[in-house]
Structures are given as C-alpha cells and as structure tokens.
Tab-separated table of C-alpha atoms in Angstrom:
chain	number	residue	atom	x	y	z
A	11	UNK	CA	39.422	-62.538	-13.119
A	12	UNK	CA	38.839	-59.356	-14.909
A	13	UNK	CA	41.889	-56.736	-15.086
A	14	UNK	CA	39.753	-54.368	-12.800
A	15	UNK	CA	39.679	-56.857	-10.044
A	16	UNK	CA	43.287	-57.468	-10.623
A	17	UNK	CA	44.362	-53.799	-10.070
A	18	UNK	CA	42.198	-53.644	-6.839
A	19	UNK	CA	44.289	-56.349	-5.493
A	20	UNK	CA	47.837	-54.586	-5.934
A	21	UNK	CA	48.970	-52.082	-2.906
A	22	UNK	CA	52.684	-51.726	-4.197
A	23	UNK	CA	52.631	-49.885	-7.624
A	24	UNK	CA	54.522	-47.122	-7.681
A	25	UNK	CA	53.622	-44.094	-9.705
A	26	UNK	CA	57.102	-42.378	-11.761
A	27	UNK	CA	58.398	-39.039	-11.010
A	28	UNK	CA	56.122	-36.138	-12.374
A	29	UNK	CA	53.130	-38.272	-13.225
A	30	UNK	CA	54.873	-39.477	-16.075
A	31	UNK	CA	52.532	-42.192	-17.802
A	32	UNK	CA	54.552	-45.338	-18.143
A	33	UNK	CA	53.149	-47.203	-21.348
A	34	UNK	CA	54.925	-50.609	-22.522
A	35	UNK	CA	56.334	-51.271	-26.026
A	36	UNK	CA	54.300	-53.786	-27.659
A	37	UNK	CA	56.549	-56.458	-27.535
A	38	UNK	CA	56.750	-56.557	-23.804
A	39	UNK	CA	52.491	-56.552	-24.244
A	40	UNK	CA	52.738	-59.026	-26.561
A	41	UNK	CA	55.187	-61.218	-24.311
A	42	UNK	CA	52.881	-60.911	-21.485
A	43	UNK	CA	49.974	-61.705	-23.352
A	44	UNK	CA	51.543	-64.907	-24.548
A	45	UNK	CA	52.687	-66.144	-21.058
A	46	UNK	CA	49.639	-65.278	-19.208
A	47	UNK	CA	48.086	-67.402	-21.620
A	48	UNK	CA	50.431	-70.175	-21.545
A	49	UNK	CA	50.235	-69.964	-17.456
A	50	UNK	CA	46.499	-70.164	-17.156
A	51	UNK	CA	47.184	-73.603	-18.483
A	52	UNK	CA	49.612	-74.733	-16.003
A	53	UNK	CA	48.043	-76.999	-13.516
A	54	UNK	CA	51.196	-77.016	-10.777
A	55	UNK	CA	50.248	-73.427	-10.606
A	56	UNK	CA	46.563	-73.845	-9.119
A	57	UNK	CA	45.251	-77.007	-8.764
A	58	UNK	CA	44.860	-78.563	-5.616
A	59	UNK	CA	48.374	-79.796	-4.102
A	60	UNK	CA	47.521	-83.104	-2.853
A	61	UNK	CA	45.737	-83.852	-6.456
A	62	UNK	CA	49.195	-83.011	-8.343
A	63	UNK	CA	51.631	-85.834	-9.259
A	64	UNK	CA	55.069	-84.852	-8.703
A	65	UNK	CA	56.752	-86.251	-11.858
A	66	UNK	CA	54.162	-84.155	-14.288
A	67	UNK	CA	54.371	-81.449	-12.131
A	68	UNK	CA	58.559	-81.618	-12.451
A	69	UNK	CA	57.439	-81.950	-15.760
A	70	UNK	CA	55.439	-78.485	-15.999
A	71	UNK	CA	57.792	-76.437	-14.727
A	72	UNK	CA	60.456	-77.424	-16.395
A	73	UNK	CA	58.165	-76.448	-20.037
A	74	UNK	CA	57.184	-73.256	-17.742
A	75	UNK	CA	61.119	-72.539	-17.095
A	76	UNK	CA	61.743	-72.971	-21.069
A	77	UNK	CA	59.249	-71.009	-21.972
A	78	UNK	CA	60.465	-67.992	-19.915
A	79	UNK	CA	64.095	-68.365	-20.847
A	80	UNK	CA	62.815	-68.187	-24.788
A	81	UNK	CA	60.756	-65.037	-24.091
A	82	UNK	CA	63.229	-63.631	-22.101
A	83	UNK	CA	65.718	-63.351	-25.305
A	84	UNK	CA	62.896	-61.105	-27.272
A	85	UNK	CA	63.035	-58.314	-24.274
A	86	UNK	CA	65.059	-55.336	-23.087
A	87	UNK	CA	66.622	-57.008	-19.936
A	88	UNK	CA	65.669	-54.175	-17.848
A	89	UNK	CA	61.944	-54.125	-18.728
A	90	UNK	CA	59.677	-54.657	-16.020
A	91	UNK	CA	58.313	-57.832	-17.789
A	92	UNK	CA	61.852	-59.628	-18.158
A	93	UNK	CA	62.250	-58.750	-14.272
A	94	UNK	CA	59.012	-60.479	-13.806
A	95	UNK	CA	59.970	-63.456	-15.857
A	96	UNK	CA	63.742	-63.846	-14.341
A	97	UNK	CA	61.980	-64.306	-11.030
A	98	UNK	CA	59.703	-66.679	-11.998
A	99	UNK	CA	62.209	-68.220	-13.812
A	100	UNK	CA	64.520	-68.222	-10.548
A	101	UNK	CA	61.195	-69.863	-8.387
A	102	UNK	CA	61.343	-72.592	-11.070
A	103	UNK	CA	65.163	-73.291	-10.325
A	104	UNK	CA	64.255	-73.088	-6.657
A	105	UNK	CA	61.627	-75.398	-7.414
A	106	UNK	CA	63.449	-78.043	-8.913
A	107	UNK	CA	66.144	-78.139	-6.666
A	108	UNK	CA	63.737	-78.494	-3.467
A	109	UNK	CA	62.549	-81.590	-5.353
A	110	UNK	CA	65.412	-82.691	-6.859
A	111	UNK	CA	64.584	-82.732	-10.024
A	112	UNK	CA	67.648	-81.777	-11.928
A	113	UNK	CA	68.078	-85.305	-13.900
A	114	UNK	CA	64.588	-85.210	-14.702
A	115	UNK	CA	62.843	-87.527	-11.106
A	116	UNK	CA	60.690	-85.817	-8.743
A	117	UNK	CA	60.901	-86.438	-5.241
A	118	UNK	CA	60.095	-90.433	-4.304
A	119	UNK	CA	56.786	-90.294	-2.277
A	120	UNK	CA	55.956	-86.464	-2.967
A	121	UNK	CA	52.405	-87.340	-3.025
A	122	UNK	CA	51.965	-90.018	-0.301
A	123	UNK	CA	50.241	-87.963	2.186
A	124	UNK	CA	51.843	-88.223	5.722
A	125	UNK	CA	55.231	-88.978	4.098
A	126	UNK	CA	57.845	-86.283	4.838
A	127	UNK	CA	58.228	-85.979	1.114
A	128	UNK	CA	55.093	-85.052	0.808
A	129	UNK	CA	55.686	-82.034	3.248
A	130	UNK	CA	58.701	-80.986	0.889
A	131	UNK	CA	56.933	-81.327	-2.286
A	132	UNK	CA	53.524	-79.555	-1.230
A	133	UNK	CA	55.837	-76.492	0.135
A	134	UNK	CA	57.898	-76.172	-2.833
A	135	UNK	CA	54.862	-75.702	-4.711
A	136	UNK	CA	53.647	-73.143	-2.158
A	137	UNK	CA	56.471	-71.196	-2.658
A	138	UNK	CA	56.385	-71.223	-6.687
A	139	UNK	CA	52.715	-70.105	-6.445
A	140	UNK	CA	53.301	-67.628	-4.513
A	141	UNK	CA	55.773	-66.007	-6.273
A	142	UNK	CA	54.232	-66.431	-9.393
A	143	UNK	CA	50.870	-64.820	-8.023
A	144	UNK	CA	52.952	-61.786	-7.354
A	145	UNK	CA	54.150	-61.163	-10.538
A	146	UNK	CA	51.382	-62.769	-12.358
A	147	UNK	CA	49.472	-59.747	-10.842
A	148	UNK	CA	52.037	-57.224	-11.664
A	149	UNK	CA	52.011	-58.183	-14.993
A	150	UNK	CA	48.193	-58.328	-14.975
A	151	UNK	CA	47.811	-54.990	-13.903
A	152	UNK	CA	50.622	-53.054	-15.626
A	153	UNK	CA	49.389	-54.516	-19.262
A	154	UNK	CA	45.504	-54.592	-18.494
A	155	UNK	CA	45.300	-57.800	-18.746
A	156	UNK	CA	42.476	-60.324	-17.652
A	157	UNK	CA	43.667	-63.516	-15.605
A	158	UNK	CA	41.691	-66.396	-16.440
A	159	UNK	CA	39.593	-67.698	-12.761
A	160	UNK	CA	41.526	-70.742	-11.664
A	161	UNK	CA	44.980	-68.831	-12.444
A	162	UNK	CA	43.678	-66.055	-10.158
A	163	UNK	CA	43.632	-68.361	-7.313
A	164	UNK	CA	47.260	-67.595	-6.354
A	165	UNK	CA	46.888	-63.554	-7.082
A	166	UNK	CA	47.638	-61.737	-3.474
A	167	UNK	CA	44.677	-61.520	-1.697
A	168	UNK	CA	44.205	-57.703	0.191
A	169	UNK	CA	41.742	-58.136	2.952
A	170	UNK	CA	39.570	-55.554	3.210
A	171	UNK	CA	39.552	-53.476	6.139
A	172	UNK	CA	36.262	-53.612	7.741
C-alpha cells in the first residue's frame, strides 16, 4: 500500500500549535524504516488465523517483541516512534500471556477449530493486529512510508461516507 493511501486512511492526526511542521530526526526514520520492514514479514500479523500454528506464531512474536525492545534503546523515549513501539511491544506481552506462552508453549489445541482454545488463540491475535494496524499506520503516515500489501491488511479501514 502506497504512503498516499496510507494517509487517506488516518482521521486522528493532529496538527501542532501554529502550523509548526513536525519533521523526525533520522534515526527515528531510520528505526521505522527498519521495523516496517521487518513487520511486513511477520506472518501472525496478516495471514489468515485459522492457517497460523500457534507454537510459530508464539514464536514470531516473541522475535517481534525483541526486536522492538532493541530499537527501542536507539530512541528518545518520548518520540512518537518509541510510543508506537512500547505499545506494540505491550500487545506482544498481552499476547503471550492470553496464550500462555511465557515458558516458551502456546496454547494446547489453539488451532483445532471448534475447540475453546481455538476461540482464545484466534482473539489474541485479533487484538495484536489490531493494535499493530494502528500504529503501523501512524508510523506509515508520519515517516511517508509505503506498507507492503499483505501488511496493509490490518491498517484501519475508514468507510467512506456515501
């Protein structure tokens, strides 16, 4: 998805006091750059729920989690990007502890369909996209950067009014 189509999808931006232009450092650019990247290769984020095994996808987000705690230590902790990344980081946590993962085992049945595990699993990774979409898009659109199709996927969607 191209950064234009990005932009149209945010509603919440808000513009700073006197129309003062905002521009980030380029580490925070750089940072961005390098997790977008490193997302759009993240299956638990966009492929199809009932396709996803829950061990890998345990698995994923715990490199995701790593990844954000590294990049985290190369930012000003009140940049917009590090807020992005501490609440992705915090879905991860959230995550993991819905599928009680912390020594490493996903949920037991999390992909048997019709098993209540199942039910658990597929919301917890509701709830991570969708809070990664968020600030996936925020960090999209405040960089100008592109987000690569199947990443898009779990972007907002803004209905348009008819």
């Amino acid at each position: 998805m191209k950064f234009r189509e990005v932009v149209s999808r945010i509603t919440g931006l808000s513009v700073p006091i006197f129309g003062v232009q905002w521009n980030p450092t380029e580490a925070e650019c750089s940072v961005a750059q390098r997790l977008l990247a490193f997302l759009e290769d993240r299956r638990v984020l966009f492929a199809p729920s009932e396709m996803e095994v829950p061990q890998y996808c345990v698995e994923s987000v715990l490199k995701i989690r790593e990844l954000l705690t590294a990049e985290l230590g190369k930012l000003d902790a009140e940049s917009e990007v590090a807020l992005c990344m501490r609440a992705m980081r915090a879905a991860c946590r959230k995550f993991l502890a819905t599928v009680e993962a912390d020594d490493r085992r996903a949920i037991h049945f999390g992909a048997h369909q019709g098993h209540y595990a199942s039910w658990i699993f597929n919301g917890a990774i509701g709830e991570l996209r969708g809070v990664f979409g968020i600030h996936i898009a925020r960090l999209a659109a405040s960089h100008g950067l592109d987000v690569e199709d199947e990443l898009s996927t779990i972007l907002p969607f803004v209905a348009s009014e008819s």
